[in-house]
Amino acid sequence: MSPTSPIRAVLALLLAAAPAGPTRAQVSEPVSEQLPTQAQARRQAPALAVPPAPEPPPIQSDEARLLPVLASRGMVSSQDALATRVGVEILRKGGNAVDAAVAVGFALAVTLPRAGNLGGGGFMMVHRAAAEDRVADTIAIDYRETAPAASTADMFLNPQGEPDRAASTRSGKAVGVPGTVRGLAEAHRRYGSGKFTLAELIAPAERLARDGIPVESGLADSLPRAAGLLGQWPSSRAVFFEGGHVLPRGATLRQTDLADTLKAIAERGPDAFYEGPIAQKIAAAVQGAGGIMTAADLAAYRPEIRTPVRGRYRGYEIVSMPPPSSGGVHLIEILNILEGYDLAGMGAGSAGALHMLAEAMKPAYADRATWLGDPARTKVPVAGLTAKAYAATLREKIDPERAKTAAEVSAGNPLPHESDQTTHFSVVDAEGNAVSNTYTLNFSYGIGLVAEGTGVLLNNEMDDFSAKTGARNAYGLVGGEANAVAPGARPLSSMTPTFVFRDGKLFLVTGSPGGSRIITTVLQVIVNVLDFRMNLAQAVAAPRIHHQWQPDVLMAEEGISPDTLALLRAKGHNVKVGATSGSANSVMAEDGLLAGASDPRQRGTLAEGP
Ligand code: DON
């Protein structure tokens, strides 16, 4: 390890935050003897004096090429118009943001089956505005899938000891214990307005499943791509196929079993899903596909209420998802680094600004590979990673002219293929309560298996664990011991549902799908608004870049000028222009008005107010 290695700098700052104890597998030296403490590092690299928060872009300006939707009594922004309208209707009837979000969550399981789900998991950030009887607060609901009790650290290694990608993505072993149903029910129970029963919030989803929905927009786009995955399983063919082919554009998708499952949950609560016949059918389907999940695993599943991670960026407060998501921690880490640069002066989309973004992303993803995992099993040094002083040491290593190379790049690593496999929605109500929710089956349609007789598509979230230290998952993310498979553990996630506050008032609700690119997508929405003063529609639509340290590739969406790309290449970046990144369905609040922007990268998205 060279004296200037990024890992050394990481360790220096993390020591103070991490408890004394055995060092991680990747760390070969007794670091405590060689590295400065966090306090020493702070003296060496003073945090920046941050100028006053910049004024946000005017919400009502009509002088832009793209304009957000405006409303004053609430806003829902999701990846599917039918689901957005379900949420808007709940707001119209007097529901709060959580009521609407729960209804949207159940509706997306029907209308966006590639990512909306009952058989997956996710994270919901809830902001409750101050009211007569309480001060404002923000809560994180973790309804991430868990590893079945019979899971073992080496369950995704082949006999040669190498990662078995098919096992972790396409077999029953890939399925984590689903968290969505208990997660949404818990959100309703704790933070709903009390004006709606869970059954009333599930009813629109049940109706859409039973009456059927048109195969159009995003559904028509995604079904043909998933034909191979879904077609392997007779139970999935029964739902999504007709005459040997996936349902074509213009057909009607009816999901009767799913409607019955929703009805059972509406009548008997989440236990109807986690215990009894539905749970038994899910366990049987997983075991039939070679998996190890049991009905007891389902019965044991519980969501966790967590304290969000907090940071500040140019005077705004960033509040986001804590571990087992890596999202909030690294979003704040990257923003902390960027705070030292005059991005606005460099200009949106300039090679200078994009270079700084890329260079700030790399150390964060290197940290992710070493330090992040399920907080129930590993001490994640959140405070160290999100410290301004730590960012200052990382910033010192950034060269404004030259791209840093990743030390351990193995040549020819394929880029992870982007498709839209997770989904994010944002909801704000008239009182200023808000929900930022990202949930997923991991891959598009998960493992493609509908549990016979339930209509429930099953996730392949177990691939988010590291099959072994240093191995990459499907998104090319390197994982460490902290993210090893273990019974009951939650796999590390990148999902980053986020709020931004200005002077304590809700300002922005955002998040995105995109696998490893989620963190950098959310980052760029925030930077586009706060540094480049774009309105929300522009901030969401602007072309994005992504660098995740390994593989050493700067991914760029189309729409960045060839001149800029040439300048980035001249700085040493290995630029690849390719697939789109994310679907950041967002809401911004200002001066009593709400701006909504759904992401134009997908067909059929919608932001709408009541
Ligand atoms: O939790 C995670 O980070 C991943 N399972 C999310 C997958 C995802 O966003 C795929 N979407 N493109």
PDB file of C-alpha atoms in Angstrom, residues 77-84 86 101-118 184 205 208 213 255 258 423-425 437 439 585:
ATOM      1  CA  SER A  77     -44.319  11.498  -9.381  1.00  0.00           C
ATOM      2  CA  SER A  78     -43.939   7.870 -10.393  1.00  0.00           C
ATOM      3  CA  GLN A  79     -42.812   5.677 -13.230  1.00  0.00           C
ATOM      4  CA  ASP A  80     -46.329   4.682 -14.201  1.00  0.00           C
ATOM      5  CA  ALA A  81     -49.259   6.963 -14.929  1.00  0.00           C
ATOM      6  CA  LEU A  82     -51.931   4.566 -13.614  1.00  0.00           C
ATOM      7  CA  ALA A  83     -50.131   4.307 -10.286  1.00  0.00           C
ATOM      8  CA  THR A  84     -49.575   8.064 -10.088  1.00  0.00           C
ATOM      9  CA  VAL A  86     -54.075   6.084  -7.763  1.00  0.00           C
ATOM     10  CA  ALA A 101     -47.467   6.259  -1.226  1.00  0.00           C
ATOM     11  CA  VAL A 102     -48.801   2.981   0.177  1.00  0.00           C
ATOM     12  CA  ALA A 103     -51.540   2.960  -2.466  1.00  0.00           C
ATOM     13  CA  VAL A 104     -48.964   3.743  -5.181  1.00  0.00           C
ATOM     14  CA  GLY A 105     -46.704   0.976  -3.862  1.00  0.00           C
ATOM     15  CA  PHE A 106     -49.454  -1.639  -4.145  1.00  0.00           C
ATOM     16  CA  ALA A 107     -50.611  -0.263  -7.527  1.00  0.00           C
ATOM     17  CA  LEU A 108     -47.134  -0.426  -9.071  1.00  0.00           C
ATOM     18  CA  ALA A 109     -46.971  -4.127  -8.141  1.00  0.00           C
ATOM     19  CA  VAL A 110     -49.781  -4.506 -10.694  1.00  0.00           C
ATOM     20  CA  THR A 111     -49.042  -1.850 -13.310  1.00  0.00           C
ATOM     21  CA  LEU A 112     -45.222  -1.995 -13.365  1.00  0.00           C
ATOM     22  CA  PRO A 113     -44.567  -5.694 -12.745  1.00  0.00           C
ATOM     23  CA  ARG A 114     -40.904  -5.448 -13.755  1.00  0.00           C
ATOM     24  CA  ALA A 115     -40.097  -3.430 -10.639  1.00  0.00           C
ATOM     25  CA  GLY A 116     -43.185  -2.615  -8.606  1.00  0.00           C
ATOM     26  CA  ASN A 117     -43.712  -5.609  -6.389  1.00  0.00           C
ATOM     27  CA  LEU A 118     -45.074  -7.622  -3.518  1.00  0.00           C
ATOM     28  CA  LEU A 184     -45.984  -0.833   3.205  1.00  0.00           C
ATOM     29  CA  ALA A 205     -54.449  -2.146  -7.010  1.00  0.00           C
ATOM     30  CA  LEU A 208     -56.360  -2.914 -11.693  1.00  0.00           C
ATOM     31  CA  ILE A 213     -54.554  -2.987 -17.638  1.00  0.00           C
ATOM     32  CA  GLN A 255     -53.645 -10.761 -13.008  1.00  0.00           C
ATOM     33  CA  LEU A 258     -52.445 -11.307  -7.862  1.00  0.00           C
ATOM     34  CA  THR A 423     -38.618   1.989  -9.395  1.00  0.00           C
ATOM     35  CA  HIS A 424     -38.751   5.201  -7.446  1.00  0.00           C
ATOM     36  CA  PHE A 425     -41.692   7.424  -6.602  1.00  0.00           C
ATOM     37  CA  ASN A 437     -39.708   5.405  -1.897  1.00  0.00           C
ATOM     38  CA  TYR A 439     -38.307  -0.599  -4.206  1.00  0.00           C
ATOM     39  CA  ASN A 585     -39.261  10.717 -10.455  1.00  0.00           C
TER      40      ASN A 585
END
